[in-house]
Coordinates of C-alpha atoms in Angstrom, one line a residue:
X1 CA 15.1 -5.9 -25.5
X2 CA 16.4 -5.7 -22.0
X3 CA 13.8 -6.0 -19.3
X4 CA 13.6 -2.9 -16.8
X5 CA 14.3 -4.8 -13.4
X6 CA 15.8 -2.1 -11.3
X7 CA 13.8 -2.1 -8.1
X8 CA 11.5 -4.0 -9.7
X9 CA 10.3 -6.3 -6.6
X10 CA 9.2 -3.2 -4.7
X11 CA 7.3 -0.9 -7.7
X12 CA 5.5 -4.3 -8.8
X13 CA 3.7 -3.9 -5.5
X14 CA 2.4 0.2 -6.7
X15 CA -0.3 -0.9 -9.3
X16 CA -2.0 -3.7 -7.2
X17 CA -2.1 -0.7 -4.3
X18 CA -3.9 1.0 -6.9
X19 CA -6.2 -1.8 -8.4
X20 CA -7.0 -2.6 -4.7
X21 CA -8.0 0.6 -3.5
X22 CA -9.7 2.0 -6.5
X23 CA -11.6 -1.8 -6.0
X24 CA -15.1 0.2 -5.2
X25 CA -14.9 2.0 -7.9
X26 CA -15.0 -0.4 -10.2
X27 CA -17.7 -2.4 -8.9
X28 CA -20.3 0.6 -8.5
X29 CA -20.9 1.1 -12.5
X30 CA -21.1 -2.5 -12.8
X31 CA -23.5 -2.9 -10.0
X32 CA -26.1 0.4 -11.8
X33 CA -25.6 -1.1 -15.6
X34 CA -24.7 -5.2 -15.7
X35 CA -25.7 -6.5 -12.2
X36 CA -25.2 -9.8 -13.0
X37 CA -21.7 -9.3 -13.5
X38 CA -20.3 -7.8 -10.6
X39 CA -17.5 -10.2 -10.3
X40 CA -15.8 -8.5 -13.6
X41 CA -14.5 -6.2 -11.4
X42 CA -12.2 -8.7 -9.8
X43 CA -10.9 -9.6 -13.8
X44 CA -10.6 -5.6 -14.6
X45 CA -8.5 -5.3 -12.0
X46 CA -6.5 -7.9 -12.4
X47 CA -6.2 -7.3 -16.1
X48 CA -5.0 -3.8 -15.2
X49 CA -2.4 -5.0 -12.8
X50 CA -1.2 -7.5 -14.8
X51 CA -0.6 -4.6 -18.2
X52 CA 0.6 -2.2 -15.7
X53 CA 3.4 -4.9 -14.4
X54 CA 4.3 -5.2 -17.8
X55 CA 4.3 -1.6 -18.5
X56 CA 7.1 -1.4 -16.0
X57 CA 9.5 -3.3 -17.4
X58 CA 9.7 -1.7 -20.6
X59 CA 12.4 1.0 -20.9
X60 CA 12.6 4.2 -21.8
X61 CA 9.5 5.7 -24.4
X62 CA 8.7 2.0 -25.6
X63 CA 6.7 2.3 -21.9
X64 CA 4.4 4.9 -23.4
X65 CA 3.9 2.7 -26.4
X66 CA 3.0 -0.3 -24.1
X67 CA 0.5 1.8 -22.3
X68 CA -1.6 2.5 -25.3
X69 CA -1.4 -1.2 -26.2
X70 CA -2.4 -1.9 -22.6
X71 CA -5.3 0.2 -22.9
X72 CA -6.4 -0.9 -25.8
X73 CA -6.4 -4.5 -24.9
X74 CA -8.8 -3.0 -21.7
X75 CA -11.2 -1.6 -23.9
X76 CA -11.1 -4.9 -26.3
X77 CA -12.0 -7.0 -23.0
X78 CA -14.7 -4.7 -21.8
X79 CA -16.1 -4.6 -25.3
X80 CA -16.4 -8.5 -25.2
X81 CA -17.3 -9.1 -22.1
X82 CA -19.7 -6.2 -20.9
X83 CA -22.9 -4.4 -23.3
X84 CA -22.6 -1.1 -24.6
X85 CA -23.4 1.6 -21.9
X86 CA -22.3 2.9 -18.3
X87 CA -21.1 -0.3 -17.7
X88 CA -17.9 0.3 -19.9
X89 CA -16.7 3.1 -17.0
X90 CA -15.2 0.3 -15.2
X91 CA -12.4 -0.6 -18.6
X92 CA -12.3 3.2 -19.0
X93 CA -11.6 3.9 -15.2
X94 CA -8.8 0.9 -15.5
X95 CA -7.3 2.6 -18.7
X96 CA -6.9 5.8 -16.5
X97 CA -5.4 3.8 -13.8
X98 CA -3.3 2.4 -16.3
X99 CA -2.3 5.9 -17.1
X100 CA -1.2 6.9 -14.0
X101 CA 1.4 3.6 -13.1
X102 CA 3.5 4.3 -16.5
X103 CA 5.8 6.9 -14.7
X104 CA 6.4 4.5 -11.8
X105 CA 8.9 3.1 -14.4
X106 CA 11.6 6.1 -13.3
X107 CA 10.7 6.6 -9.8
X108 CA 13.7 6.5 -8.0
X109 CA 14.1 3.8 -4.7
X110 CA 12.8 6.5 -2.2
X111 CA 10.1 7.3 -3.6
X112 CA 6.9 6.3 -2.5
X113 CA 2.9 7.2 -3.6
X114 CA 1.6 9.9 -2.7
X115 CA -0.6 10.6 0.1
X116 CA -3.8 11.2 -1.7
X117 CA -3.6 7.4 -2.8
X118 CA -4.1 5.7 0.8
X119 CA -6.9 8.4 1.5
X120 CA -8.7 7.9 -1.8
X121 CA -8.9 4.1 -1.6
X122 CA -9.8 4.2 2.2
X123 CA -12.7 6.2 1.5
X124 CA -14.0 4.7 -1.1
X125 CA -13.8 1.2 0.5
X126 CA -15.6 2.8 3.4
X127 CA -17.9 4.1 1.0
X128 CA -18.7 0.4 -0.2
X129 CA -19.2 -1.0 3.4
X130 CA -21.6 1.7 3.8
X131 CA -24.0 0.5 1.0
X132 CA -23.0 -3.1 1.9
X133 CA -24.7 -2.5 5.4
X134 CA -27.1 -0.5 4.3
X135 CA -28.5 -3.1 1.4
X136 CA -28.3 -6.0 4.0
X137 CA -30.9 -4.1 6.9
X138 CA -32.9 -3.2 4.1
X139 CA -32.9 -6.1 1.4
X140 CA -32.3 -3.8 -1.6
X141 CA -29.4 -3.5 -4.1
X142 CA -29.0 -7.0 -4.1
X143 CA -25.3 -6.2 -6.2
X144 CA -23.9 -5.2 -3.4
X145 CA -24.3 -8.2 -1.4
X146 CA -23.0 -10.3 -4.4
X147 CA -19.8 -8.0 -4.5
X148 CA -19.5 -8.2 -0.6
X149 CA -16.8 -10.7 -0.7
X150 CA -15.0 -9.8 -3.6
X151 CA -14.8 -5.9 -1.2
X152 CA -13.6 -7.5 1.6
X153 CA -10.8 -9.4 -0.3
X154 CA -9.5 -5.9 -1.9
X155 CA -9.8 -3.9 1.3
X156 CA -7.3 -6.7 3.1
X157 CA -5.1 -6.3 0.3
X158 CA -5.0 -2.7 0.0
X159 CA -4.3 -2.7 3.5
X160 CA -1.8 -4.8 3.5
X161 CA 0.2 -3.0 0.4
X162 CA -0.6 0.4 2.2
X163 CA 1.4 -0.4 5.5
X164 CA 4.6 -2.1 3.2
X165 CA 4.4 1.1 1.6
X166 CA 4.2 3.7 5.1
X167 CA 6.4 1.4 6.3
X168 CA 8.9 1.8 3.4
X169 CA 8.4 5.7 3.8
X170 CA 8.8 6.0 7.6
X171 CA 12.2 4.0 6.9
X172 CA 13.5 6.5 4.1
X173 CA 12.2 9.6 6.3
X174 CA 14.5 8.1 9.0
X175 CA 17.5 7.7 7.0
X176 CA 17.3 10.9 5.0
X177 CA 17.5 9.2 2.3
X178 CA 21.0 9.4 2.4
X179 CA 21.8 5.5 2.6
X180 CA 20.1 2.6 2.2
X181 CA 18.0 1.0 5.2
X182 CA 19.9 -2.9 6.2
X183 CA 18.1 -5.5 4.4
X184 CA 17.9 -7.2 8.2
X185 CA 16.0 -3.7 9.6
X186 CA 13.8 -3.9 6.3
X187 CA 12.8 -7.8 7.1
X188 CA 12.0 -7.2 10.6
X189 CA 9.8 -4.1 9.9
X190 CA 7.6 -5.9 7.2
X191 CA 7.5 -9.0 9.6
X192 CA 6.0 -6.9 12.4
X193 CA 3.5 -5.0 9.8
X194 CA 2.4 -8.2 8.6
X195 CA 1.5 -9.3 12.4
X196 CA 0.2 -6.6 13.3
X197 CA -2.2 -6.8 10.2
X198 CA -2.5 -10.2 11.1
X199 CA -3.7 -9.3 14.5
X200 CA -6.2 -6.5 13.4
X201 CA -8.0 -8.9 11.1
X202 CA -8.4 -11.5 13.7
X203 CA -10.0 -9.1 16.3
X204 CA -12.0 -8.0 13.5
X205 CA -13.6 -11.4 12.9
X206 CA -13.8 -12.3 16.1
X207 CA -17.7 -12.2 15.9
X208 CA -17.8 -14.4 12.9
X209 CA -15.0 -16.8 14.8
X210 CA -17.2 -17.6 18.1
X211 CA -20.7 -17.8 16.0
X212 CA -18.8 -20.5 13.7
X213 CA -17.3 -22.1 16.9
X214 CA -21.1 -22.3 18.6
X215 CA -22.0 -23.9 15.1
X216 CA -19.5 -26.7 15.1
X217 CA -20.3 -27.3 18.8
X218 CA -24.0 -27.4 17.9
X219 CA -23.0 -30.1 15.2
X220 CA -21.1 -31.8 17.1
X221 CA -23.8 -32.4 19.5
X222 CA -26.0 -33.3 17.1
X223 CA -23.8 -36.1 15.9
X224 CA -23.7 -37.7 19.1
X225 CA -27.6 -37.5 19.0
X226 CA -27.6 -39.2 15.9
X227 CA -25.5 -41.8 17.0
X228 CA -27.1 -42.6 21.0
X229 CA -30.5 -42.8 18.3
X230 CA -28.5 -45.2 16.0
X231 CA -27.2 -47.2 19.3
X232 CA -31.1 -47.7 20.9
X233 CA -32.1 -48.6 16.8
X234 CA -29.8 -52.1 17.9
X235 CA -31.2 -52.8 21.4
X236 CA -33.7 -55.8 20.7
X237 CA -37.8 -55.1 20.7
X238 CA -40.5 -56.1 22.9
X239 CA -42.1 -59.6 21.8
X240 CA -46.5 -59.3 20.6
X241 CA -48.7 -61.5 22.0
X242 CA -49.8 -62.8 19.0
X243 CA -52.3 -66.4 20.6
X244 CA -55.0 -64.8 22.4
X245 CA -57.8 -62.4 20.2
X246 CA -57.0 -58.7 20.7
X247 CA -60.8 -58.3 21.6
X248 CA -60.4 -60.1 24.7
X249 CA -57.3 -58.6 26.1
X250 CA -56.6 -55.2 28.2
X251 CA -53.6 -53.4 26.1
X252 CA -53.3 -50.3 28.9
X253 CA -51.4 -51.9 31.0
X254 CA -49.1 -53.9 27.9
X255 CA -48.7 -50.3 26.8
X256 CA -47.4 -48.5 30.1
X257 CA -44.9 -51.8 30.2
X258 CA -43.4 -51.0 26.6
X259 CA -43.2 -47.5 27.4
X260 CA -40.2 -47.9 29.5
X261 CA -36.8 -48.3 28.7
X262 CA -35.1 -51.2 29.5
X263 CA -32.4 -51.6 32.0
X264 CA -29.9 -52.1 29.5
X265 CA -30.7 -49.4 26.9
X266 CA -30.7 -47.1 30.4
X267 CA -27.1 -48.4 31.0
X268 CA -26.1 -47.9 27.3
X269 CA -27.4 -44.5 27.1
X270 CA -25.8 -43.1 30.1
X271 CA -22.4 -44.8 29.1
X272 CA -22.7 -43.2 25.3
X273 CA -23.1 -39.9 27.8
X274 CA -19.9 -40.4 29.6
X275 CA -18.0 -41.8 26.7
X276 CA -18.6 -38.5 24.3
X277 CA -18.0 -36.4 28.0
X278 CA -14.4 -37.9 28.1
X279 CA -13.9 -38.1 24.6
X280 CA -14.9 -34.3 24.5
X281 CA -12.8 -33.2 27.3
X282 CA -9.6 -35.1 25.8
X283 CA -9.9 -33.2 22.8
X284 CA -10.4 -30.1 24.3
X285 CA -7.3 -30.4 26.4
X286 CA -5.2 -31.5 23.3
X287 CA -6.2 -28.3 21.9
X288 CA -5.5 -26.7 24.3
X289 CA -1.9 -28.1 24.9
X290 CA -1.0 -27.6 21.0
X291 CA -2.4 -23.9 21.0
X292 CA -0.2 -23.3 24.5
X293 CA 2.8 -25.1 22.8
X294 CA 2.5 -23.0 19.9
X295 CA 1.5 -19.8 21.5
X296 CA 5.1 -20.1 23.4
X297 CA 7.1 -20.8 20.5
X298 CA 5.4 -18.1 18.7
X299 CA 5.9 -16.1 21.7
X300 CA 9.4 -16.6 22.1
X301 CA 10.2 -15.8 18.1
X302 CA 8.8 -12.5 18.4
X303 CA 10.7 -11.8 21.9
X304 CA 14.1 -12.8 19.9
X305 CA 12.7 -10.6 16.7
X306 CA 12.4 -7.4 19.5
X307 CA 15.8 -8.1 20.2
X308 CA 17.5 -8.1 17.3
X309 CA 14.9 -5.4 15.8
X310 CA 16.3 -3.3 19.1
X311 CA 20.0 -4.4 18.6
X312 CA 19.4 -3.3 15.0
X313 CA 18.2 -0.1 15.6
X314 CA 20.2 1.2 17.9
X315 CA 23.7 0.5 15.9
X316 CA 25.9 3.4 14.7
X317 CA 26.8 3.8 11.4
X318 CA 29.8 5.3 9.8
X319 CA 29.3 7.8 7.3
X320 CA 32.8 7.7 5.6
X321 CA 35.2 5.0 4.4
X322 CA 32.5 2.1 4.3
X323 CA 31.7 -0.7 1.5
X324 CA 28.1 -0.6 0.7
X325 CA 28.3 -3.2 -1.9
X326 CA 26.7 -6.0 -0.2
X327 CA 22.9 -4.8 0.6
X328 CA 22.0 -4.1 4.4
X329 CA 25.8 -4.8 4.9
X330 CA 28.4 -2.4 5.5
X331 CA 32.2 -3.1 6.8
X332 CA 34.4 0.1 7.5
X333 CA 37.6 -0.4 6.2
X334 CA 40.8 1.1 7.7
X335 CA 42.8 3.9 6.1
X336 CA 45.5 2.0 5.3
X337 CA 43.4 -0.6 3.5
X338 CA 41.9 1.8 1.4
X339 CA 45.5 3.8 0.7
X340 CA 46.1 0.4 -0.4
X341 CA 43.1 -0.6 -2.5
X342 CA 42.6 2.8 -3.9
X343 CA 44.2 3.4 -7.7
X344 CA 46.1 6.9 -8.1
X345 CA 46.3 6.7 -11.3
X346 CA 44.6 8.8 -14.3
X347 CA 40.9 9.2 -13.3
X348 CA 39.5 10.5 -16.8
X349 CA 37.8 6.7 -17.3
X350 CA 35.7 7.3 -14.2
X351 CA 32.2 8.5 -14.2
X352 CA 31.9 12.0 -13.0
X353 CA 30.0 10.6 -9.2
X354 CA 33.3 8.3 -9.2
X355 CA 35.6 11.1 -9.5
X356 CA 34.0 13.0 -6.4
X357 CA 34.1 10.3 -4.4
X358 CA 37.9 9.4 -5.0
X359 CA 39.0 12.9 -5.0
X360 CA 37.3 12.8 -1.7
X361 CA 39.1 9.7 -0.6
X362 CA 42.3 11.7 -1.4
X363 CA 41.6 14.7 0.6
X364 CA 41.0 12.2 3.5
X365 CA 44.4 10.6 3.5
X366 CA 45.5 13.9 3.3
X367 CA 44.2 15.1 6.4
X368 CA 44.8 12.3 9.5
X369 CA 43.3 15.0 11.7
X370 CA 39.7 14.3 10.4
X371 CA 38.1 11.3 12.5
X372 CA 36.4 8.6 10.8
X373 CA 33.2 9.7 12.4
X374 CA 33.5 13.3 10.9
X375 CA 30.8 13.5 7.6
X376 CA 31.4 15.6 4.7
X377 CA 29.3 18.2 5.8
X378 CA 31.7 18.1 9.0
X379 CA 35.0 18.8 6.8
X380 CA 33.7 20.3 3.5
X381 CA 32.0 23.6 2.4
X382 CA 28.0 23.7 2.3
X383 CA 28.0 22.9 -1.8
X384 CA 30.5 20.6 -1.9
X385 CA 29.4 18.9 0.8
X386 CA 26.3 19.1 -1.3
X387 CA 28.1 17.1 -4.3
X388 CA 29.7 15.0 -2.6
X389 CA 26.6 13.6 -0.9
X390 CA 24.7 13.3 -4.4
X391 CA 27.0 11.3 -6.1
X392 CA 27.6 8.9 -3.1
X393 CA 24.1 8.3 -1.6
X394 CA 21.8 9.8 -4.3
X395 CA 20.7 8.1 -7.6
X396 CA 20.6 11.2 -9.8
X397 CA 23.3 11.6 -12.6
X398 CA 26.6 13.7 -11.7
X399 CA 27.5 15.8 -14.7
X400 CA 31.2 16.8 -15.5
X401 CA 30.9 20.2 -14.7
X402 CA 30.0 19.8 -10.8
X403 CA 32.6 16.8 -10.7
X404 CA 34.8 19.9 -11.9
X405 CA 33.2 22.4 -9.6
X406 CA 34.1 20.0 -6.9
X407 CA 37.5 19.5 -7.3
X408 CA 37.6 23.7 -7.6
X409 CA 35.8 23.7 -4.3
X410 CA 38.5 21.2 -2.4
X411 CA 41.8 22.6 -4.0
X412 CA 42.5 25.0 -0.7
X413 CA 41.0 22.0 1.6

């Protein structure tokens, strides 16, 4: 059986969006019924993502059919792995989710989810920091501490698929949807999402960044403690007076003697001192260097992605007489190159959307008076205009009647 591919790299990305946002719901009944296995979530979700990627590349009804094996294979995993009871709502709630990805299959190349997906999963992840917080300043609900982490990890990915997807939208909105965005443009805009999301989550743990830095600074001086202790462990002893009876001898002033350091455990000490002082600034100063070093180069790639992001954006491009073959690529081709490359023979073989198009083509060698930068809805009437855009730009079948309704529309053209 043939494997649905088409635009399969982009929709694979739709039911881990899901997964990741509907994360905190699947941890909650989990957290109320089997407390000690709050990390199933994490292997719910993944078994849902994994059914639903497989869902979407079956064709045709055999995708419904998958489905329904998908879901059973949910509820055969909770069944196994969870007791009877509320703690089953988190298979059932993946079956639903399940549910919901097996018409991604048709959606066509613009289409993006909805809205209400990107709200729903941001509240309820805001939801679950809430009673994170909340359990931590009061000691309580001890499951929601244990599924901090595993929250975290599906709020960054949410995020993450969220922005690819607005990002995807704002793109289509831009272009009307009437041709596709270069792959370069597409490149550079989920480069720049993913630093920017880079970005955010590094100001976010900033906290968490300088308390860990204070702790390996702490431990660092601790390690030169251990070792100026380890260095005075070597120096040699003070020699007992072992001949004369302890009765008859004054120890006070033996004692005040061995309570001072020597001269050469004084030297030791403060060279150990100056020794880790240098070694510490060295190191400090190499860090820095390689940070500056990289900082610049890092600097300097972005600068030269602006650029060509800029370069990009501002380009013109021709509606008509262009090869679109080649993704993100398009080459206009003279007049006389197409006259030449373009068969006037019997067109009954073509496809209805191949017939508009060349009966278009003709109308344009027809007509030297219309500029190359003229558009169809520049030189034809407001419906077939209409066609002639839907069978060039759109993905939706022509049918031989409007191929025939368009060449009835451009006989007096």
């Amino acid at each position: 059986m043939r494997l649905n591919k088409t635009d399969f790299r982009r929709k694979c990305q739709f039911p881990l969006l899901l997964g990741s946002g509907a994360l905190p719901a699947l941890v909650m009944p989990l957290i109320h019924f089997a407390p000690d296995r709050v990390w199933l979530a994490a292997v719910f979700a993944a078994a849902f993502a994994v059914l639903a990627e497989a869902c979407l590349l079956v064709r045709g009804r055999g995708r419904l059919l998958a489905g329904l094996a998908g879901c059973a294979a949910l509820l055969g995993l909770g069944l196994w792995l969870l007791p009877p009871g509320g703690a089953l709502l988190a298979p059932a709630g993946c079956m639903g989710l399940l549910g919901l990805c097996l018409p991604m299959g048709g959606w066509p190349r613009e289409k993006e989810p909805p809205p209400a997906w990107y709200i729903a999963g941001l509240v309820l992840h805001l939801a679950a920091q809430v009673m994170v917080n909340v359990s931590r300043r009061s000691g309580e609900a001890d499951g929601f501490l244990a599924a901090a982490p595993l929250l975290l990890a599906g709020f960054v990915l949410f995020a993450a698929l969220a922005m690819l997807s607005i990002n995807r939208l704002s793109m289509n909105q831009a272009s009307m949807s009437r041709q596709r965005v270069p792959a370069s443009m597409r490149r550079i805009n989920v480069l720049l999402t993913a630093v920017l999301l880079a970005l955010t989550l590094l100001i976010s743990a900033l906290p968490a960044v300088i308390r860990a830095v204070e702790r390996a600074w702490n431990l660092l001086l601790g390690l030169i403690l251990r070792f100026l202790d380890w260095l005075s462990s070597l120096l040699p002893q003070s020699s007992t007076i072992g001949a004369a009876p302890m009765e008859s001898m004054d120890m006070s002033g033996l004692a005040e003697a061995s309570a001072e350091p020597s001269l050469l455990a004084v030297i030791l000490e403060k060279a150990a001192l100056v020794l880790a002082g240098v070694a510490s600034a060295v190191l400090v100063a190499l860090a820095a260097r390689f940070l500056y070093r990289r900082l610049k180069r890092l600097a300097k790639y972005l600068r030269e992605l602006m650029r060509r992001y800029a370069a990009a954006s501002g380009e013109d491009y021709e509606d008509e007489i262009t090869d679109t073959r080649e993704e993100g690529r398009e080459r206009h081709l003279p007049l006389r190159a197409l006259r030449r490359h373009l068969d006037l023979r019997d067109d009954r073989s073509l496809s209805p959307a191949q017939r508009i198009r060349r009966r278009y083509a003709r109308l344009r060698m027809h007509h030297p008076d219309w500029q190359d930068s003229r558009t169809a809805r520049e030189t034809l009437s407001g419906d077939a205009a209409r066609l002639y855009e839907r069978a060039r730009y759109s993905e939706h079948p022509v049918s031989d009647e409007e191929a025939a309704e368009f060449a009835r529309s451009t006989r007096s053209v």
